[in-house]
PDB file of C-alpha atoms (C1' of nucleotides) in Angstrom:
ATOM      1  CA  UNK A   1     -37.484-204.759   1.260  1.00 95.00           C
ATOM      2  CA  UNK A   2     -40.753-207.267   2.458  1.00 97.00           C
ATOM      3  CA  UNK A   3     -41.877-210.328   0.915  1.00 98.00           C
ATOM      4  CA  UNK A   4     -45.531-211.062  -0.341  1.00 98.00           C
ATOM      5  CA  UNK A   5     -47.725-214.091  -0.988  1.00 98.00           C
ATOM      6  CA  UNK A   6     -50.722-213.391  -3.768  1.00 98.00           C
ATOM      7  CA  UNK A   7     -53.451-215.567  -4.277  1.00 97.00           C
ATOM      8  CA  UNK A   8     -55.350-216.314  -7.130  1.00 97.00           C
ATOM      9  CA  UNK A   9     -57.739-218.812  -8.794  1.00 96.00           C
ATOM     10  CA  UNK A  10     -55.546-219.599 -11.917  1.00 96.00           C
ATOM     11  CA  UNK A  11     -59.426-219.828 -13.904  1.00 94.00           C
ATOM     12  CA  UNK A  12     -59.365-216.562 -13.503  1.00 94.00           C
ATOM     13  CA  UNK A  13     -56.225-215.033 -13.386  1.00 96.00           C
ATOM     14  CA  UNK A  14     -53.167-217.725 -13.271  1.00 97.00           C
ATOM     15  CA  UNK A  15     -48.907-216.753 -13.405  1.00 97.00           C
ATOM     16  CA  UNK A  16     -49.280-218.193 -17.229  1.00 97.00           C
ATOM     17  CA  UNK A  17     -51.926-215.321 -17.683  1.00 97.00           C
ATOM     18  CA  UNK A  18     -49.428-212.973 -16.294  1.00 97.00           C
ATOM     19  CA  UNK A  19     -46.385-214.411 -18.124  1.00 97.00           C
ATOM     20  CA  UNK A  20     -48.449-213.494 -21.237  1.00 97.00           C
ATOM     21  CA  UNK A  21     -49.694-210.188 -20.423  1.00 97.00           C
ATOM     22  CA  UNK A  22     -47.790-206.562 -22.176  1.00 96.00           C
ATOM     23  CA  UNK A  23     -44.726-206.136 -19.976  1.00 97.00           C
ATOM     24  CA  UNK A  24     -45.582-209.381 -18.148  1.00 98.00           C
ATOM     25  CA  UNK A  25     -47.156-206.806 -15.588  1.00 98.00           C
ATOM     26  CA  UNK A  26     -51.077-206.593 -14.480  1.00 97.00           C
ATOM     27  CA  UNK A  27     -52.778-204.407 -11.595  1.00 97.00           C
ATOM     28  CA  UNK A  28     -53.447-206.679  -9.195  1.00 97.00           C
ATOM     29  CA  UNK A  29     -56.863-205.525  -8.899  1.00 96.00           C
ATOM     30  CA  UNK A  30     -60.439-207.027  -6.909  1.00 95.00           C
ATOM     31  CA  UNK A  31     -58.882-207.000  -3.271  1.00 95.00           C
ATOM     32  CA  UNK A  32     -62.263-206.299  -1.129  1.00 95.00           C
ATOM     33  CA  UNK A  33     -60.428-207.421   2.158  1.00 94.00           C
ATOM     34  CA  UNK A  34     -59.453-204.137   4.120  1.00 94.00           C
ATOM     35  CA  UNK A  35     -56.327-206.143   5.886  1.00 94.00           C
ATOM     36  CA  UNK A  36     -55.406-207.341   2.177  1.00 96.00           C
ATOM     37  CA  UNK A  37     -55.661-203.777   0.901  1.00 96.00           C
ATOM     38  CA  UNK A  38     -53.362-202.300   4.315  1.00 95.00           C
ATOM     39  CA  UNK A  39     -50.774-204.380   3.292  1.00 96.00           C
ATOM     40  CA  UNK A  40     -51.089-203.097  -0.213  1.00 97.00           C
ATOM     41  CA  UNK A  41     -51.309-199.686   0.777  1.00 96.00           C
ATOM     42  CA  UNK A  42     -49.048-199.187   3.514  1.00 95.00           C
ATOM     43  CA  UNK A  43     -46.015-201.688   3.055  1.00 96.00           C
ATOM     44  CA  UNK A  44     -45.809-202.578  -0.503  1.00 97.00           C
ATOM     45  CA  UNK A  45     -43.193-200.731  -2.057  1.00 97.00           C
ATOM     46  CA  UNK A  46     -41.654-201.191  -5.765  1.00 98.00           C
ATOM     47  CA  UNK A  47     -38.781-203.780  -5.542  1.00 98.00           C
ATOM     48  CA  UNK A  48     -40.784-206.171  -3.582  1.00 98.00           C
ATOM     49  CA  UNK A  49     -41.074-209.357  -4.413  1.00 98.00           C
ATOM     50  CA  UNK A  50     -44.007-211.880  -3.944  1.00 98.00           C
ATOM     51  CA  UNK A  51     -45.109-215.684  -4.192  1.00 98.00           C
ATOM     52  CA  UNK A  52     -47.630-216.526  -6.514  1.00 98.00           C
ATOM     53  CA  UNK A  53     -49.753-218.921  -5.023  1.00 98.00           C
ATOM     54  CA  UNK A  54     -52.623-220.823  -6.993  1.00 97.00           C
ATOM     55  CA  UNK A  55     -55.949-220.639  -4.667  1.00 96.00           C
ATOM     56  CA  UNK A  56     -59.366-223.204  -5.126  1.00 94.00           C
ATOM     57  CA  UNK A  57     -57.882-225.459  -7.616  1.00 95.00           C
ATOM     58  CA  UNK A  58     -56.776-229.209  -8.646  1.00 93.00           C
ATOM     59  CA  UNK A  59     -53.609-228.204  -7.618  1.00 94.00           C
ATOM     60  CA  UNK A  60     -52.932-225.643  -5.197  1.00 96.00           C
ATOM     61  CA  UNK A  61     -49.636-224.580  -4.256  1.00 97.00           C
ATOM     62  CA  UNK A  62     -47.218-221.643  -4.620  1.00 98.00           C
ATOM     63  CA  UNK A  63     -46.299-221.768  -8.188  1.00 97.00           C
ATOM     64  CA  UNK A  64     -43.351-218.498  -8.730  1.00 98.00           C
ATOM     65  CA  UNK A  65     -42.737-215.044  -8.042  1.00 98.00           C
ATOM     66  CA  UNK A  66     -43.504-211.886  -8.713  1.00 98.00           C
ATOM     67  CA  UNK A  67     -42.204-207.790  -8.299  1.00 98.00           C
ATOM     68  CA  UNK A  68     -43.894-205.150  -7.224  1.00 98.00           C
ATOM     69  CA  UNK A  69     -43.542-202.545 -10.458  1.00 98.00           C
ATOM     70  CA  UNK A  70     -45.988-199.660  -9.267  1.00 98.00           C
ATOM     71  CA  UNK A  71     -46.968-198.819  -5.722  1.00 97.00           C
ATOM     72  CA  UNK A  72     -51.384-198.402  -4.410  1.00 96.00           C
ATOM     73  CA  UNK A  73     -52.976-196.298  -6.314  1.00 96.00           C
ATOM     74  CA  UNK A  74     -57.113-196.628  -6.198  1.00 96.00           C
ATOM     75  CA  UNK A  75     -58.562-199.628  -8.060  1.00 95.00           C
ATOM     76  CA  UNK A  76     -60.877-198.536 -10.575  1.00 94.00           C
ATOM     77  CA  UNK A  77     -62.938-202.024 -10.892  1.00 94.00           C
ATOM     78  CA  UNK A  78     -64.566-200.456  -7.887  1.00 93.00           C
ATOM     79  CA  UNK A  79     -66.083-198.156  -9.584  1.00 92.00           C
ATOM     80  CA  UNK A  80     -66.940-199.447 -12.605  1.00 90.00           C
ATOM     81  CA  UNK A  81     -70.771-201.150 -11.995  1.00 86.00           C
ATOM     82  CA  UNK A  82     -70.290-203.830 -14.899  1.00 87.00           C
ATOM     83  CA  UNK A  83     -67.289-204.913 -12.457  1.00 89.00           C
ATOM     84  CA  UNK A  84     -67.693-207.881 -10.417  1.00 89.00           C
ATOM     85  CA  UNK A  85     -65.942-205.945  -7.787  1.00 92.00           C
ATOM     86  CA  UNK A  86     -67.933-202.999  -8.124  1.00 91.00           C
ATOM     87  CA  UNK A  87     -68.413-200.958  -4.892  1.00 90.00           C
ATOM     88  CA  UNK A  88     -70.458-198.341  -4.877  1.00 86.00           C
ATOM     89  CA  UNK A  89     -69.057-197.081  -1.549  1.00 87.00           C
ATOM     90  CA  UNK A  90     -65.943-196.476  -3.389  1.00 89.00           C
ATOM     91  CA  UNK A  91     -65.970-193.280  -5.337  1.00 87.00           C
ATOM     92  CA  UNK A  92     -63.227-191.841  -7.301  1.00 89.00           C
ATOM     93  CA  UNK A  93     -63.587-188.899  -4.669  1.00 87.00           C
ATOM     94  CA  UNK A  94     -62.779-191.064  -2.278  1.00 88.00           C
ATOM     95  CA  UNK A  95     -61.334-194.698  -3.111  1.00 92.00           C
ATOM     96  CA  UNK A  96     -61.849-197.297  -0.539  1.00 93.00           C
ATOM     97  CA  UNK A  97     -59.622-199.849  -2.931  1.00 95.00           C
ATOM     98  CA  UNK A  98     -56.742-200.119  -3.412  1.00 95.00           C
ATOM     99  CA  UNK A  99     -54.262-201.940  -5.853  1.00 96.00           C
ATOM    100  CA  UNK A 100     -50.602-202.165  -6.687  1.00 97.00           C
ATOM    101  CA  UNK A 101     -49.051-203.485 -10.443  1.00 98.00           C
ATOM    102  CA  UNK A 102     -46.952-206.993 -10.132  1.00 98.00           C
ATOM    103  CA  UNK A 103     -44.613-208.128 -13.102  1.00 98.00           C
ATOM    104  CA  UNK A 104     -43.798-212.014 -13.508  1.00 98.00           C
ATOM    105  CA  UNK A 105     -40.267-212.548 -12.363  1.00 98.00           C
ATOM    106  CA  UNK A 106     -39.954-216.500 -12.774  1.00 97.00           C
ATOM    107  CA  UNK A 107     -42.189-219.257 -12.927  1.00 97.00           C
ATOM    108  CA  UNK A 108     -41.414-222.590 -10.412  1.00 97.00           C
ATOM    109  CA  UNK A 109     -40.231-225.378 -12.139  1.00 95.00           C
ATOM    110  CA  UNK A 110     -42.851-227.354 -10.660  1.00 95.00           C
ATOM    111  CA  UNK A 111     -45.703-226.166  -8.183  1.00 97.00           C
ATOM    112  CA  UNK A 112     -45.124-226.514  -4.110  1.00 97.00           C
ATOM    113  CA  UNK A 113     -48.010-227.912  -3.112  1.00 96.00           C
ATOM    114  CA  UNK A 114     -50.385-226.554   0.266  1.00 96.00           C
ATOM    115  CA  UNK A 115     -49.670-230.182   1.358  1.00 95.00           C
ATOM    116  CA  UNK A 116     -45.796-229.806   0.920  1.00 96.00           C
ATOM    117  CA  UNK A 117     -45.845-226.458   2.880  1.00 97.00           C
ATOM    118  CA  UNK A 118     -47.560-227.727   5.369  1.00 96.00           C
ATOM    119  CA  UNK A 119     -45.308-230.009   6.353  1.00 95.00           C
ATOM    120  CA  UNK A 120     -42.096-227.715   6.255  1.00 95.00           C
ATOM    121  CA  UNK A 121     -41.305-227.192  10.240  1.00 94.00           C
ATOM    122  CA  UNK A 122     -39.700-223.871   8.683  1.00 94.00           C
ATOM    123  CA  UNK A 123     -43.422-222.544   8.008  1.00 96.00           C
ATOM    124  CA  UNK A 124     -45.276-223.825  10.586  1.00 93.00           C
ATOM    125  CA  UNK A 125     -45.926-219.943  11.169  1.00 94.00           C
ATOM    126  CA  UNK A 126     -46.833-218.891   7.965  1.00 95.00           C
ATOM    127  CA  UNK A 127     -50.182-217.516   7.740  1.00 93.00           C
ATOM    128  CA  UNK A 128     -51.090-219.190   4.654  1.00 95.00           C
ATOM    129  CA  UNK A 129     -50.436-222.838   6.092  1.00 95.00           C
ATOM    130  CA  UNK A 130     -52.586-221.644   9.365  1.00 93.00           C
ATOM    131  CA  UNK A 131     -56.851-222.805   9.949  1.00 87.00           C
ATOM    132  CA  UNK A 132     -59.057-220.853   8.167  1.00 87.00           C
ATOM    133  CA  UNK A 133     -56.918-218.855   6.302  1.00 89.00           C
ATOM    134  CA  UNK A 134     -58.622-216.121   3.801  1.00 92.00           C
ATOM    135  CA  UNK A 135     -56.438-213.358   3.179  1.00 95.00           C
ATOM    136  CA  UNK A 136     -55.590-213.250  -0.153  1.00 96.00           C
ATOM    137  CA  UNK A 137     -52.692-211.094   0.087  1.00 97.00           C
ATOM    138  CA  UNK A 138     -50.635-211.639   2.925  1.00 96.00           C
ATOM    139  CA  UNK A 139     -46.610-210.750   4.358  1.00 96.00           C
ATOM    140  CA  UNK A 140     -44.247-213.480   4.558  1.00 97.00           C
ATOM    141  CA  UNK A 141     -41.068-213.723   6.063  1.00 97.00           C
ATOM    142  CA  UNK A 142     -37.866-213.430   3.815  1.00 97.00           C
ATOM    143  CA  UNK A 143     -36.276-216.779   5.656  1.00 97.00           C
ATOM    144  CA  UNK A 144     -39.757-218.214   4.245  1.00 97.00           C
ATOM    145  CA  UNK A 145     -39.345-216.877   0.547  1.00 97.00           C
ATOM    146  CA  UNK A 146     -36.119-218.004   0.346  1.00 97.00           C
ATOM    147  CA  UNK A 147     -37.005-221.634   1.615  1.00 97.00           C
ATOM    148  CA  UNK A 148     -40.010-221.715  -0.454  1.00 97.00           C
ATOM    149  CA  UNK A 149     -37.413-220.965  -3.618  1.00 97.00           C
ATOM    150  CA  UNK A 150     -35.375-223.750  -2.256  1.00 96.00           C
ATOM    151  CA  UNK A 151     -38.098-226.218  -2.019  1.00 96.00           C
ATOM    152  CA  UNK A 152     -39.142-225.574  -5.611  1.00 96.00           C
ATOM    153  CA  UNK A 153     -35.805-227.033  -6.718  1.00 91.00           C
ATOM    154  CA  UNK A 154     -35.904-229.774  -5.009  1.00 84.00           C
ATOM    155  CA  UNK A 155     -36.486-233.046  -7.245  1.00 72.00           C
ATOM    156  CA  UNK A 156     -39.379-235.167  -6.427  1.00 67.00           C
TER     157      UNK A 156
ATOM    158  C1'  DG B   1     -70.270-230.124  -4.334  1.00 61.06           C
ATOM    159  C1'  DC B   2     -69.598-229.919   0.635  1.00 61.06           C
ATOM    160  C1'  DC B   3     -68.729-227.481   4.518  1.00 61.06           C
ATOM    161  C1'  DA B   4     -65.736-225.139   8.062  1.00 61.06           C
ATOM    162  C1'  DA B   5     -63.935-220.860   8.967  1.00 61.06           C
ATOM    163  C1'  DC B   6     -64.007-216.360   8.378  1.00 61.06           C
ATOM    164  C1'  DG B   7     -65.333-211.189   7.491  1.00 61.06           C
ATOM    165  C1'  DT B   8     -69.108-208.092   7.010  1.00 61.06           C
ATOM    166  C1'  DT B   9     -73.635-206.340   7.753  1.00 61.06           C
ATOM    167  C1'  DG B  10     -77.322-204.579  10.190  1.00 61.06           C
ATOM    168  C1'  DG B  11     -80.877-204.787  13.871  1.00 61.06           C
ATOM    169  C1'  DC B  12     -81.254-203.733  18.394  1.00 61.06           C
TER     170       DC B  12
ATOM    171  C1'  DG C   1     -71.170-202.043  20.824  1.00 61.06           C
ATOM    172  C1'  DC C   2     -72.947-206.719  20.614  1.00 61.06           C
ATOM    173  C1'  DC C   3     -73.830-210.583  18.015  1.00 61.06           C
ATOM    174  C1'  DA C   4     -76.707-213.428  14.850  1.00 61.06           C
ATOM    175  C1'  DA C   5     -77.329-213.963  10.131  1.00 61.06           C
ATOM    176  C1'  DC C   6     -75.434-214.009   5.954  1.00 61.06           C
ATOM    177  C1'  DG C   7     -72.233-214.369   2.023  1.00 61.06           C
ATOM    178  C1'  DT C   8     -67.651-215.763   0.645  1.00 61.06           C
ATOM    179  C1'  DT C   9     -63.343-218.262   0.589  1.00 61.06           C
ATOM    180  C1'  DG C  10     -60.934-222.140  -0.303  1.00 61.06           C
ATOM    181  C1'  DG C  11     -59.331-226.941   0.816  1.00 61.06           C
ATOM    182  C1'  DC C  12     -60.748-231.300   0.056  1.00 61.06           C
TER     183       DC C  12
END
DNA sequence: GCCAACGTTGGC
DNA sequence: GCCAACGTTGGC
């Protein structure tokens, strides 16, 4: 079993969004990054679980987690040319995206900021905490899920 | 809104 | 296959 970290703008798709959605589950559709869309494709498998991080926001930070319900399958926003991730180099034929279903599993009692991350010695290594970081899905270790847990527990 | 860092594109 | 130009991401 792997652990996950998925971004995402909370204007546009936030945990509360998928807290409210049918089955608390959503296709985690729109990933246009091909390392993203490896991970997705080659590693994910159902039982998974991931942190939800909030990206480009007043307050940006990891905020709870998620499971991974349904393994890749294509995405079909990438076909669809009223999408804003159309891509008409994806084709049913032959999909060049792809996406996997997550269902809401808890939601943090309180959000773990970037800033509090960053200053964890436990994650120095984590991607997400590193320069110029893009990817918006990305592995993380299980030692740094299960301190990331801890830390949103902790009373400040 | 700014801007640094990054990934992708396309000319050569 | 190189690399400059460009568009995007995302923290601040």
């Amino acid at each position: 079993m792997k652990y996950w970290l998925f971004k995402s703008e909370p204007d546009v798709f936030s945990i509360d969004d998928l807290r409210a959605r049918p089955q608390q589950t959503e296709p985690w559709d729109g990933v246009r990054n091909y390392q993203a869309r490896n991970f997705m494709r080659d590693e994910m498998k159902v039982g998974d679980l991931g942190l939800f991080y909030h990206s480009n926001c007043a307050d940006v930070g990891v905020v709870g987690v998620v499971e991974i319900v349904k393994e890749a399958h294509p995405d079909p926003t990438a076909f669809d040319e009223k999408s804003p991730y159309y891509d008409p180099k994806s084709s049913p034929d032959m999909p060049r995206w792809m996406m996997v279903a997550v269902k809401w599993k808890a939601s943090f009692q309180r959000t773990v900021s970037l800033a509090e991350l960053k200053q964890e010695a436990q994650l120095k290594d984590m991607r997400l905490v590193q320069r110029g970081n893009r990817l918006s899905v990305m592995p993380v270790t299980q030692a740094e899920f299960s301190h990331i847990c801890k830390m949103a527990q902790r009373n400040l």
